[in-house]
PDB file of C-alpha atoms and ligand atoms in Angstrom:
ATOM      1  CA  MET A   1     -14.594  16.433  28.281  1.00 61.00           C
ATOM      2  CA  ILE A   2     -12.400  18.155  25.636  1.00 69.00           C
ATOM      3  CA  VAL A   3     -14.686  19.463  22.899  1.00 85.00           C
ATOM      4  CA  PRO A   4     -13.083  19.422  19.419  1.00 94.00           C
ATOM      5  CA  GLY A   5     -12.902  22.708  17.522  1.00 92.00           C
ATOM      6  CA  ARG A   6     -14.927  21.222  14.686  1.00 97.00           C
ATOM      7  CA  LEU A   7     -16.652  17.931  13.829  1.00 98.00           C
ATOM      8  CA  VAL A   8     -16.670  16.787  10.207  1.00 98.00           C
ATOM      9  CA  LEU A   9     -17.225  13.898   7.818  1.00 98.00           C
ATOM     10  CA  VAL A  10     -14.597  13.763   5.070  1.00 98.00           C
ATOM     11  CA  GLY A  11     -15.531  11.817   1.920  1.00 97.00           C
ATOM     12  CA  HIS A  12     -16.153  12.067  -1.815  1.00 97.00           C
ATOM     13  CA  PRO A  13     -19.063  12.090  -2.447  1.00 94.00           C
ATOM     14  CA  VAL A  14     -20.708  12.717   0.935  1.00 95.00           C
ATOM     15  CA  ALA A  15     -24.008  14.391   0.119  1.00 92.00           C
ATOM     16  CA  HIS A  16     -25.902  11.075   0.456  1.00 89.00           C
ATOM     17  CA  SER A  17     -24.506  10.288   3.916  1.00 94.00           C
ATOM     18  CA  LEU A  18     -26.842   9.735   6.865  1.00 96.00           C
ATOM     19  CA  SER A  19     -24.055  10.457   9.385  1.00 97.00           C
ATOM     20  CA  PRO A  20     -24.784  14.207   9.789  1.00 98.00           C
ATOM     21  CA  ALA A  21     -28.431  13.467  10.660  1.00 98.00           C
ATOM     22  CA  PHE A  22     -27.708  11.004  13.467  1.00 98.00           C
ATOM     23  CA  GLN A  23     -24.521  12.652  14.755  1.00 98.00           C
ATOM     24  CA  ASN A  24     -26.265  16.020  15.007  1.00 98.00           C
ATOM     25  CA  ALA A  25     -29.147  14.340  16.857  1.00 98.00           C
ATOM     26  CA  ALA A  26     -26.632  12.859  19.323  1.00 98.00           C
ATOM     27  CA  LEU A  27     -24.874  16.228  19.743  1.00 98.00           C
ATOM     28  CA  ARG A  28     -28.173  18.001  20.454  1.00 98.00           C
ATOM     29  CA  SER A  29     -29.220  15.337  22.916  1.00 98.00           C
ATOM     30  CA  ALA A  30     -25.879  15.636  24.770  1.00 97.00           C
ATOM     31  CA  GLY A  31     -26.028  19.456  24.723  1.00 97.00           C
ATOM     32  CA  ILE A  32     -22.681  19.677  22.897  1.00 96.00           C
ATOM     33  CA  PRO A  33     -22.432  23.003  21.003  1.00 95.00           C
ATOM     34  CA  LEU A  34     -21.064  21.641  17.722  1.00 97.00           C
ATOM     35  CA  VAL A  35     -22.532  20.894  14.303  1.00 98.00           C
ATOM     36  CA  TYR A  36     -21.306  17.792  12.429  1.00 98.00           C
ATOM     37  CA  GLU A  37     -20.606  18.916   8.859  1.00 98.00           C
ATOM     38  CA  ALA A  38     -20.098  16.829   5.705  1.00 98.00           C
ATOM     39  CA  LEU A  39     -17.056  17.956   3.687  1.00 98.00           C
ATOM     40  CA  ASP A  40     -16.759  16.784   0.089  1.00 98.00           C
ATOM     41  CA  VAL A  41     -12.993  16.418  -0.374  1.00 98.00           C
ATOM     42  CA  ARG A  42     -11.398  15.176  -3.584  1.00 98.00           C
ATOM     43  CA  PRO A  43      -8.505  12.720  -3.174  1.00 98.00           C
ATOM     44  CA  ASP A  44      -5.929  15.281  -4.298  1.00 98.00           C
ATOM     45  CA  ALA A  45      -7.092  17.687  -1.563  1.00 98.00           C
ATOM     46  CA  LEU A  46      -7.134  15.194   1.316  1.00 98.00           C
ATOM     47  CA  ARG A  47      -3.686  15.909   2.756  1.00 98.00           C
ATOM     48  CA  ALA A  48      -4.166  19.712   2.790  1.00 98.00           C
ATOM     49  CA  THR A  49      -7.668  19.336   4.250  1.00 98.00           C
ATOM     50  CA  LEU A  50      -6.500  17.079   7.089  1.00 98.00           C
ATOM     51  CA  GLU A  51      -3.617  19.485   7.821  1.00 97.00           C
ATOM     52  CA  ARG A  52      -6.085  22.379   8.066  1.00 97.00           C
ATOM     53  CA  LEU A  53      -8.431  20.311  10.247  1.00 97.00           C
ATOM     54  CA  THR A  54      -5.520  19.473  12.571  1.00 97.00           C
ATOM     55  CA  ARG A  55      -4.821  23.200  13.044  1.00 96.00           C
ATOM     56  CA  GLU A  56      -8.528  23.662  13.790  1.00 96.00           C
ATOM     57  CA  ARG A  57      -8.371  20.903  16.459  1.00 96.00           C
ATOM     58  CA  ALA A  58     -11.038  19.031  14.520  1.00 97.00           C
ATOM     59  CA  ALA A  59     -12.326  15.508  14.976  1.00 98.00           C
ATOM     60  CA  GLY A  60     -14.530  13.463  12.708  1.00 98.00           C
ATOM     61  CA  ASN A  61     -15.129  10.540  10.398  1.00 98.00           C
ATOM     62  CA  VAL A  62     -13.621   9.496   7.092  1.00 98.00           C
ATOM     63  CA  THR A  63     -15.584   7.643   4.436  1.00 96.00           C
ATOM     64  CA  ILE A  64     -15.207   6.384   0.849  1.00 93.00           C
ATOM     65  CA  PRO A  65     -12.686   6.727  -0.775  1.00 94.00           C
ATOM     66  CA  HIS A  66     -10.328   8.112   1.879  1.00 96.00           C
ATOM     67  CA  LYS A  67     -10.099   5.520   4.676  1.00 96.00           C
ATOM     68  CA  ARG A  68      -6.760   4.043   3.649  1.00 95.00           C
ATOM     69  CA  ALA A  69      -5.190   7.395   2.739  1.00 97.00           C
ATOM     70  CA  ALA A  70      -6.362   8.843   6.071  1.00 98.00           C
ATOM     71  CA  PHE A  71      -4.614   5.965   7.837  1.00 97.00           C
ATOM     72  CA  GLU A  72      -1.345   7.038   6.198  1.00 97.00           C
ATOM     73  CA  LEU A  73      -1.915  10.670   7.173  1.00 98.00           C
ATOM     74  CA  CYS A  74      -2.609  10.002  10.869  1.00 98.00           C
ATOM     75  CA  ALA A  75       0.455  10.179  13.136  1.00 97.00           C
ATOM     76  CA  SER A  76      -0.867   7.515  15.511  1.00 97.00           C
ATOM     77  CA  HIS A  77      -3.451   4.735  15.384  1.00 98.00           C
ATOM     78  CA  THR A  78      -5.376   2.465  17.687  1.00 98.00           C
ATOM     79  CA  PRO A  79      -4.457  -1.248  17.440  1.00 97.00           C
ATOM     80  CA  VAL A  80      -7.692  -2.003  15.573  1.00 97.00           C
ATOM     81  CA  ALA A  81      -6.978   0.707  12.966  1.00 97.00           C
ATOM     82  CA  GLU A  82      -3.477  -0.796  12.568  1.00 97.00           C
ATOM     83  CA  ARG A  83      -5.041  -4.221  12.038  1.00 96.00           C
ATOM     84  CA  VAL A  84      -7.451  -3.012   9.358  1.00 96.00           C
ATOM     85  CA  GLY A  85      -5.032  -0.539   7.766  1.00 95.00           C
ATOM     86  CA  ALA A  86      -7.782   2.060   7.482  1.00 96.00           C
ATOM     87  CA  VAL A  87      -9.147   4.937   9.552  1.00 97.00           C
ATOM     88  CA  ASN A  88     -12.803   5.963   9.736  1.00 98.00           C
ATOM     89  CA  THR A  89     -12.515   8.069  12.916  1.00 98.00           C
ATOM     90  CA  PHE A  90      -9.948  10.743  13.786  1.00 98.00           C
ATOM     91  CA  TRP A  91      -9.273  13.391  16.374  1.00 97.00           C
ATOM     92  CA  THR A  92      -6.525  15.908  17.121  1.00 96.00           C
ATOM     93  CA  ASP A  93      -3.954  14.792  19.650  1.00 92.00           C
ATOM     94  CA  GLY A  94      -1.638  17.700  20.456  1.00 88.00           C
ATOM     95  CA  ASP A  95      -0.596  18.971  17.026  1.00 91.00           C
ATOM     96  CA  ALA A  96      -1.177  15.712  15.113  1.00 95.00           C
ATOM     97  CA  LEU A  97      -4.040  13.484  14.027  1.00 97.00           C
ATOM     98  CA  ALA A  98      -4.838  10.153  15.666  1.00 97.00           C
ATOM     99  CA  GLY A  99      -6.982   7.517  13.968  1.00 98.00           C
ATOM    100  CA  ASP A 100      -9.278   4.665  14.945  1.00 98.00           C
ATOM    101  CA  ASN A 101     -11.455   2.215  13.024  1.00 98.00           C
ATOM    102  CA  THR A 102     -14.929   1.893  14.528  1.00 98.00           C
ATOM    103  CA  ASP A 103     -16.285  -0.040  11.510  1.00 98.00           C
ATOM    104  CA  VAL A 104     -14.979  -3.183  13.247  1.00 98.00           C
ATOM    105  CA  GLY A 105     -16.853  -2.550  16.502  1.00 98.00           C
ATOM    106  CA  GLY A 106     -19.865  -1.263  14.566  1.00 98.00           C
ATOM    107  CA  PHE A 107     -20.077  -4.504  12.606  1.00 98.00           C
ATOM    108  CA  GLN A 108     -19.635  -6.581  15.769  1.00 98.00           C
ATOM    109  CA  ARG A 109     -22.369  -4.703  17.603  1.00 98.00           C
ATOM    110  CA  ALA A 110     -24.760  -4.950  14.653  1.00 98.00           C
ATOM    111  CA  VAL A 111     -24.281  -8.739  14.432  1.00 98.00           C
ATOM    112  CA  VAL A 112     -24.348  -9.444  18.169  1.00 98.00           C
ATOM    113  CA  GLY A 113     -27.338  -7.102  18.529  1.00 97.00           C
ATOM    114  CA  GLU A 114     -29.214  -9.234  16.007  1.00 97.00           C
ATOM    115  CA  LEU A 115     -28.065 -12.720  17.069  1.00 97.00           C
ATOM    116  CA  GLY A 116     -27.726 -12.088  20.804  1.00 98.00           C
ATOM    117  CA  HIS A 117     -24.222 -13.626  20.654  1.00 97.00           C
ATOM    118  CA  PRO A 118     -21.219 -13.719  18.286  1.00 97.00           C
ATOM    119  CA  PRO A 119     -21.577 -16.055  15.283  1.00 97.00           C
ATOM    120  CA  ARG A 120     -20.847 -19.686  16.137  1.00 96.00           C
ATOM    121  CA  GLY A 121     -19.758 -20.844  12.699  1.00 96.00           C
ATOM    122  CA  PRO A 122     -17.928 -19.704   9.559  1.00 97.00           C
ATOM    123  CA  ILE A 123     -18.481 -16.398   7.786  1.00 98.00           C
ATOM    124  CA  ALA A 124     -19.046 -16.297   4.021  1.00 98.00           C
ATOM    125  CA  LEU A 125     -17.593 -12.935   2.998  1.00 98.00           C
ATOM    126  CA  LEU A 126     -18.383 -11.480  -0.434  1.00 98.00           C
ATOM    127  CA  GLY A 127     -15.867  -8.782  -1.435  1.00 97.00           C
ATOM    128  CA  ALA A 128     -12.275  -8.064  -0.486  1.00 97.00           C
ATOM    129  CA  GLY A 129     -12.094  -4.280  -0.062  1.00 93.00           C
ATOM    130  CA  GLY A 130     -11.984  -1.950   2.937  1.00 92.00           C
ATOM    131  CA  SER A 131     -15.184  -3.053   4.664  1.00 95.00           C
ATOM    132  CA  ALA A 132     -14.250  -6.718   4.097  1.00 97.00           C
ATOM    133  CA  ALA A 133     -11.025  -6.034   6.029  1.00 96.00           C
ATOM    134  CA  ALA A 134     -13.104  -4.636   8.911  1.00 97.00           C
ATOM    135  CA  VAL A 135     -15.244  -7.813   8.860  1.00 97.00           C
ATOM    136  CA  CYS A 136     -12.062  -9.954   8.966  1.00 97.00           C
ATOM    137  CA  ALA A 137     -10.742  -7.985  11.966  1.00 96.00           C
ATOM    138  CA  ALA A 138     -14.088  -8.505  13.726  1.00 95.00           C
ATOM    139  CA  ALA A 139     -14.070 -12.229  12.964  1.00 94.00           C
ATOM    140  CA  GLU A 140     -10.530 -12.583  14.333  1.00 93.00           C
ATOM    141  CA  GLU A 141     -11.802 -11.395  17.702  1.00 92.00           C
ATOM    142  CA  TRP A 142     -14.671 -13.892  17.483  1.00 95.00           C
ATOM    143  CA  ASP A 143     -12.333 -16.742  16.547  1.00 89.00           C
ATOM    144  CA  VAL A 144     -14.432 -17.919  13.610  1.00 96.00           C
ATOM    145  CA  ASP A 145     -13.247 -18.817  10.095  1.00 96.00           C
ATOM    146  CA  ILE A 146     -13.818 -16.524   7.132  1.00 98.00           C
ATOM    147  CA  ARG A 147     -14.236 -17.684   3.536  1.00 98.00           C
ATOM    148  CA  VAL A 148     -13.419 -14.834   1.188  1.00 98.00           C
ATOM    149  CA  LEU A 149     -15.079 -14.840  -2.235  1.00 98.00           C
ATOM    150  CA  ALA A 150     -14.295 -11.910  -4.525  1.00 98.00           C
ATOM    151  CA  ARG A 151     -14.300 -11.210  -8.227  1.00 96.00           C
ATOM    152  CA  SER A 152     -10.607 -10.324  -8.048  1.00 96.00           C
ATOM    153  CA  GLN A 153      -8.556 -13.327  -6.984  1.00 96.00           C
ATOM    154  CA  SER A 154      -5.552 -11.143  -6.177  1.00 97.00           C
ATOM    155  CA  SER A 155      -7.555  -8.884  -3.798  1.00 96.00           C
ATOM    156  CA  ALA A 156      -9.079 -11.953  -2.137  1.00 98.00           C
ATOM    157  CA  SER A 157      -5.637 -13.547  -1.683  1.00 98.00           C
ATOM    158  CA  ALA A 158      -4.117 -10.333  -0.326  1.00 97.00           C
ATOM    159  CA  LEU A 159      -6.930  -9.994   2.226  1.00 97.00           C
ATOM    160  CA  ALA A 160      -6.725 -13.660   3.259  1.00 98.00           C
ATOM    161  CA  MET A 161      -2.945 -13.358   3.686  1.00 97.00           C
ATOM    162  CA  ARG A 162      -3.341 -10.354   6.001  1.00 96.00           C
ATOM    163  CA  PHE A 163      -5.798 -12.292   8.157  1.00 97.00           C
ATOM    164  CA  ALA A 164      -4.189 -15.694   7.610  1.00 96.00           C
ATOM    165  CA  LYS A 165      -5.051 -17.036  11.048  1.00 94.00           C
ATOM    166  CA  ARG A 166      -8.749 -17.127  10.178  1.00 95.00           C
ATOM    167  CA  ALA A 167      -9.319 -16.247   6.513  1.00 97.00           C
ATOM    168  CA  SER A 168      -8.983 -18.334   3.363  1.00 98.00           C
ATOM    169  CA  VAL A 169      -9.951 -17.770  -0.248  1.00 98.00           C
ATOM    170  CA  VAL A 170     -12.715 -19.809  -1.851  1.00 98.00           C
ATOM    171  CA  SER A 171     -13.581 -19.799  -5.524  1.00 96.00           C
ATOM    172  CA  THR A 172     -17.237 -20.871  -5.555  1.00 97.00           C
ATOM    173  CA  LEU A 173     -20.404 -19.754  -3.794  1.00 97.00           C
ATOM    174  CA  ASP A 174     -21.031 -23.340  -2.672  1.00 97.00           C
ATOM    175  CA  ALA A 175     -17.681 -23.454  -0.879  1.00 98.00           C
ATOM    176  CA  ALA A 176     -18.348 -20.072   0.743  1.00 98.00           C
ATOM    177  CA  LEU A 177     -21.878 -20.861   1.898  1.00 98.00           C
ATOM    178  CA  ALA A 178     -21.702 -24.491   3.121  1.00 97.00           C
ATOM    179  CA  GLY A 179     -22.608 -24.410   6.821  1.00 96.00           C
ATOM    180  CA  ALA A 180     -22.028 -20.642   7.111  1.00 98.00           C
ATOM    181  CA  ALA A 181     -23.420 -18.955  10.228  1.00 98.00           C
ATOM    182  CA  LEU A 182     -23.105 -15.492   8.689  1.00 98.00           C
ATOM    183  CA  VAL A 183     -23.227 -14.332   5.070  1.00 98.00           C
ATOM    184  CA  VAL A 184     -21.859 -10.815   4.560  1.00 98.00           C
ATOM    185  CA  ASN A 185     -22.165  -8.710   1.431  1.00 98.00           C
ATOM    186  CA  ALA A 186     -19.142  -6.375   1.494  1.00 97.00           C
ATOM    187  CA  THR A 187     -19.477  -5.367  -2.172  1.00 96.00           C
ATOM    188  CA  PRO A 188     -21.416  -2.299  -3.337  1.00 94.00           C
ATOM    189  CA  VAL A 189     -23.843  -4.485  -5.316  1.00 96.00           C
ATOM    190  CA  GLY A 190     -27.385  -3.333  -4.537  1.00 94.00           C
ATOM    191  CA  MET A 191     -26.338   0.178  -3.552  1.00 91.00           C
ATOM    192  CA  HIS A 192     -27.604   1.998  -6.636  1.00 87.00           C
ATOM    193  CA  ASP A 193     -29.907  -0.653  -7.987  1.00 83.00           C
ATOM    194  CA  ASP A 194     -33.252  -1.585  -6.510  1.00 82.00           C
ATOM    195  CA  ASP A 195     -32.908  -5.154  -7.840  1.00 84.00           C
ATOM    196  CA  GLY A 196     -29.147  -5.797  -7.707  1.00 91.00           C
ATOM    197  CA  LEU A 197     -28.241  -9.004  -5.862  1.00 96.00           C
ATOM    198  CA  PRO A 198     -24.693 -10.097  -4.908  1.00 96.00           C
ATOM    199  CA  LEU A 199     -25.816 -13.766  -4.909  1.00 97.00           C
ATOM    200  CA  PRO A 200     -28.979 -15.791  -5.632  1.00 96.00           C
ATOM    201  CA  VAL A 201     -31.091 -15.905  -2.444  1.00 96.00           C
ATOM    202  CA  ALA A 202     -32.074 -19.532  -3.124  1.00 95.00           C
ATOM    203  CA  LEU A 203     -28.502 -20.519  -2.189  1.00 96.00           C
ATOM    204  CA  LEU A 204     -28.566 -18.875   1.257  1.00 97.00           C
ATOM    205  CA  PRO A 205     -28.106 -21.389   4.102  1.00 96.00           C
ATOM    206  CA  ASP A 206     -31.279 -21.888   6.189  1.00 94.00           C
ATOM    207  CA  ASP A 207     -29.856 -20.857   9.553  1.00 94.00           C
ATOM    208  CA  ALA A 208     -27.436 -18.128   8.544  1.00 97.00           C
ATOM    209  CA  LEU A 209     -27.823 -14.447   9.398  1.00 98.00           C
ATOM    210  CA  ILE A 210     -27.495 -12.396   6.213  1.00 98.00           C
ATOM    211  CA  VAL A 211     -25.738  -9.042   6.695  1.00 98.00           C
ATOM    212  CA  ASP A 212     -25.749  -6.630   3.785  1.00 98.00           C
ATOM    213  CA  LEU A 213     -23.296  -3.815   4.539  1.00 98.00           C
ATOM    214  CA  VAL A 214     -25.112  -1.767   1.912  1.00 96.00           C
ATOM    215  CA  TYR A 215     -28.172   0.195   3.023  1.00 93.00           C
ATOM    216  CA  ARG A 216     -30.961   1.813   1.059  1.00 90.00           C
ATOM    217  CA  PRO A 217     -34.267   3.349   2.026  1.00 87.00           C
ATOM    218  CA  GLY A 218     -36.750   0.471   2.242  1.00 88.00           C
ATOM    219  CA  ALA A 219     -33.886  -2.111   2.539  1.00 92.00           C
ATOM    220  CA  THR A 220     -31.701  -3.590  -0.179  1.00 95.00           C
ATOM    221  CA  ALA A 221     -32.912  -6.236  -2.638  1.00 96.00           C
ATOM    222  CA  LEU A 222     -30.778  -8.834  -0.830  1.00 97.00           C
ATOM    223  CA  VAL A 223     -32.394  -8.100   2.526  1.00 97.00           C
ATOM    224  CA  ARG A 224     -35.928  -7.922   1.105  1.00 96.00           C
ATOM    225  CA  GLN A 225     -35.600 -11.127  -0.913  1.00 97.00           C
ATOM    226  CA  ALA A 226     -33.775 -13.045   1.836  1.00 97.00           C
ATOM    227  CA  ARG A 227     -36.562 -12.168   4.286  1.00 97.00           C
ATOM    228  CA  ALA A 228     -39.151 -13.171   1.684  1.00 97.00           C
ATOM    229  CA  VAL A 229     -37.698 -16.709   1.627  1.00 96.00           C
ATOM    230  CA  GLY A 230     -37.629 -16.904   5.435  1.00 96.00           C
ATOM    231  CA  ARG A 231     -34.027 -15.919   6.149  1.00 97.00           C
ATOM    232  CA  ARG A 232     -32.942 -13.559   8.895  1.00 97.00           C
ATOM    233  CA  ALA A 233     -31.363 -10.494   7.268  1.00 98.00           C
ATOM    234  CA  ILE A 234     -30.188  -7.001   8.222  1.00 97.00           C
ATOM    235  CA  ASP A 235     -28.806  -4.187   6.121  1.00 96.00           C
ATOM    236  CA  GLY A 236     -25.871  -1.872   6.837  1.00 97.00           C
ATOM    237  CA  LEU A 237     -27.822   0.749   8.779  1.00 97.00           C
ATOM    238  CA  SER A 238     -27.194  -0.811  12.212  1.00 97.00           C
ATOM    239  CA  MET A 239     -23.464  -1.022  11.494  1.00 97.00           C
ATOM    240  CA  LEU A 240     -23.496   2.591  10.331  1.00 98.00           C
ATOM    241  CA  VAL A 241     -25.247   3.870  13.459  1.00 98.00           C
ATOM    242  CA  GLU A 242     -23.090   1.705  15.746  1.00 98.00           C
ATOM    243  CA  GLN A 243     -19.802   2.811  14.167  1.00 98.00           C
ATOM    244  CA  GLY A 244     -21.027   6.385  14.577  1.00 98.00           C
ATOM    245  CA  ALA A 245     -21.907   5.786  18.236  1.00 98.00           C
ATOM    246  CA  LEU A 246     -18.419   4.369  18.868  1.00 98.00           C
ATOM    247  CA  SER A 247     -16.863   7.378  17.114  1.00 98.00           C
ATOM    248  CA  PHE A 248     -18.904   9.712  19.335  1.00 98.00           C
ATOM    249  CA  GLU A 249     -17.587   7.912  22.433  1.00 97.00           C
ATOM    250  CA  ARG A 250     -14.044   8.249  21.099  1.00 97.00           C
ATOM    251  CA  TRP A 251     -14.430  12.037  20.581  1.00 97.00           C
ATOM    252  CA  PHE A 252     -16.318  12.922  23.753  1.00 97.00           C
ATOM    253  CA  GLY A 253     -15.689  10.080  26.220  1.00 95.00           C
ATOM    254  CA  VAL A 254     -19.419   9.548  26.773  1.00 96.00           C
ATOM    255  CA  GLU A 255     -21.975   7.262  25.137  1.00 97.00           C
ATOM    256  CA  PRO A 256     -24.341   9.017  22.748  1.00 98.00           C
ATOM    257  CA  ASP A 257     -28.121   8.826  22.962  1.00 98.00           C
ATOM    258  CA  ARG A 258     -28.681   5.906  20.557  1.00 97.00           C
ATOM    259  CA  HIS A 259     -32.471   6.400  20.605  1.00 98.00           C
ATOM    260  CA  ALA A 260     -32.003   9.953  19.315  1.00 98.00           C
ATOM    261  CA  MET A 261     -29.617   8.653  16.638  1.00 98.00           C
ATOM    262  CA  TRP A 262     -32.084   5.995  15.469  1.00 97.00           C
ATOM    263  CA  ARG A 263     -34.989   8.482  15.492  1.00 98.00           C
ATOM    264  CA  ALA A 264     -32.961  10.707  13.155  1.00 98.00           C
ATOM    265  CA  VAL A 265     -32.631   7.946  10.538  1.00 95.00           C
ATOM    266  CA  GLY A 266     -35.788   5.946  11.227  1.00 82.00           C
TER     267      GLY A 266
HETATM  268  P1  LIG B 301     -14.268  -1.215  -1.587  1.00 97.87           P
HETATM  269  O1  LIG B 301     -14.310  -0.489  -2.890  1.00 97.87           O
HETATM  270  O2  LIG B 301     -13.083  -1.063  -0.689  1.00 97.87           O
HETATM  271  O3  LIG B 301     -14.443  -2.809  -1.860  1.00 97.87           O
HETATM  272  C1  LIG B 301     -15.522  -3.279  -2.623  1.00 97.87           C
HETATM  273  C2  LIG B 301     -15.329  -4.769  -2.932  1.00 97.87           C
HETATM  274  O4  LIG B 301     -16.447  -5.169  -3.709  1.00 97.87           O
HETATM  275  C3  LIG B 301     -14.083  -5.082  -3.765  1.00 97.87           C
HETATM  276  O5  LIG B 301     -13.678  -6.394  -3.462  1.00 97.87           O
HETATM  277  C4  LIG B 301     -14.639  -5.005  -5.184  1.00 97.87           C
HETATM  278  O6  LIG B 301     -13.923  -5.751  -6.124  1.00 97.87           O
HETATM  279  C5  LIG B 301     -15.995  -5.638  -4.996  1.00 97.87           C
HETATM  280  N1  LIG B 301     -16.938  -5.233  -6.019  1.00 97.87           N
HETATM  281  C6  LIG B 301     -17.186  -3.975  -6.473  1.00 97.87           C
HETATM  282  N2  LIG B 301     -18.164  -4.003  -7.403  1.00 97.87           N
HETATM  283  C7  LIG B 301     -18.511  -5.315  -7.531  1.00 97.87           C
HETATM  284  C8  LIG B 301     -19.434  -5.996  -8.373  1.00 97.87           C
HETATM  285  N3  LIG B 301     -20.220  -5.326  -9.217  1.00 97.87           N
HETATM  286  N4  LIG B 301     -19.534  -7.332  -8.268  1.00 97.87           N
HETATM  287  C9  LIG B 301     -18.757  -8.013  -7.400  1.00 97.87           C
HETATM  288  N5  LIG B 301     -17.851  -7.434  -6.586  1.00 97.87           N
HETATM  289  C10 LIG B 301     -17.737  -6.102  -6.659  1.00 97.87           C
HETATM  290  O7  LIG B 301     -15.608  -0.798  -0.829  1.00 97.87           O
HETATM  291  P2  LIG B 301     -15.949  -0.927   0.724  1.00 97.87           P
HETATM  292  O8  LIG B 301     -15.503  -2.268   1.186  1.00 97.87           O
HETATM  293  O9  LIG B 301     -15.473   0.250   1.460  1.00 97.87           O
HETATM  294  O10 LIG B 301     -17.535  -0.841   0.692  1.00 97.87           O
HETATM  295  C11 LIG B 301     -18.333  -1.892   0.174  1.00 97.87           C
HETATM  296  C12 LIG B 301     -19.789  -1.590   0.472  1.00 97.87           C
HETATM  297  O11 LIG B 301     -20.000  -1.599   1.882  1.00 97.87           O
HETATM  298  C13 LIG B 301     -20.226  -0.199  -0.007  1.00 97.87           C
HETATM  299  O12 LIG B 301     -21.509  -0.289  -0.580  1.00 97.87           O
HETATM  300  C14 LIG B 301     -20.300   0.630   1.232  1.00 97.87           C
HETATM  301  O13 LIG B 301     -21.288   1.619   1.165  1.00 97.87           O
HETATM  302  C15 LIG B 301     -20.665  -0.418   2.280  1.00 97.87           C
HETATM  303  N6  LIG B 301     -20.174  -0.039   3.600  1.00 97.87           N
HETATM  304  C16 LIG B 301     -21.080   0.076   4.613  1.00 97.87           C
HETATM  305  C17 LIG B 301     -20.675   0.435   5.871  1.00 97.87           C
HETATM  306  C18 LIG B 301     -21.688   0.545   6.946  1.00 97.87           C
HETATM  307  O14 LIG B 301     -21.410   1.152   8.000  1.00 97.87           O
HETATM  308  N7  LIG B 301     -22.857  -0.030   6.772  1.00 97.87           N
HETATM  309  C19 LIG B 301     -19.257   0.723   6.187  1.00 97.87           C
HETATM  310  C20 LIG B 301     -18.386   0.562   5.050  1.00 97.87           C
HETATM  311  C21 LIG B 301     -18.835   0.206   3.802  1.00 97.87           C
HETATM  312  P3  LIG B 301     -12.746  -5.099  -7.017  1.00 97.87           P
HETATM  313  O15 LIG B 301     -11.563  -4.953  -6.091  1.00 97.87           O
HETATM  314  O16 LIG B 301     -12.557  -6.080  -8.100  1.00 97.87           O
HETATM  315  O17 LIG B 301     -13.269  -3.763  -7.493  1.00 97.87           O
END
């Protein structure tokens, strides 16, 4: 196992992130002598920071708002990072940075972990940003259709064009939700607001799994209210832990102790 010189999370802001807690738990459990540090890096300092981290043989994660810029700054990418056009995981390969996107696998594992199998029907996808692109890449592998509903028609169209084999734009909630097997909130609605809902829960299809990519202590309003009306719903914590576990495997070539990771955030 090649141990990186340093292990970091690069974002802005990053103080709220749960990643240091569960990554440090995994490092301790594996006996790896590193500490995963959160680095608050402003957009105008990203290039210089990644250059310094390359010299330090660092590895790590990238979060909001740097995932697309980090993709541009990595010299090589995995096919899944190429597909999404964003990097959330990097490591030093020789004297350059390589990038991966484990949000895709993290989302897939969170959904399959809950359902016991991949979704067997269409996905209603709210939002058309970076995490929505990861959901589209996941759905391509599952071979299910995606209905993209976003407040910006141009972002929705651009996303659907990139994933044209499976994704199409819809303009109403009814069109997005009819017969959906999965409903995914990929907007930040509910992140800072205890009551914020990306859609009325009364409209949720009976048999769909609701996945809110947002997470909050005590669950988001969408998850709480969907469960209250008898729907199956999970928040973004499982995706977060799973993307982190896949990053850990990428850096160290071994699976992390997921129980230790969950204990750290539980
Ligand atoms: P982006 O900024 O890339 O995209 C956000 C999308 O939501 C855009 O389509 C944006 O529209 C839309 N949007 C923003 N505000 C609103 C609003 N008030 N009403 C309706 N639509 C809105 O963000 P990400 O895709 O990276 O992240 C989205 C959420 O997912 C965040 O809360 C993030 O924390 C969470 N996330 C969770 C992960 C996990 O592991 N659980 C991983 C990644 C993200 P517009 O373009 O018009 O602004």
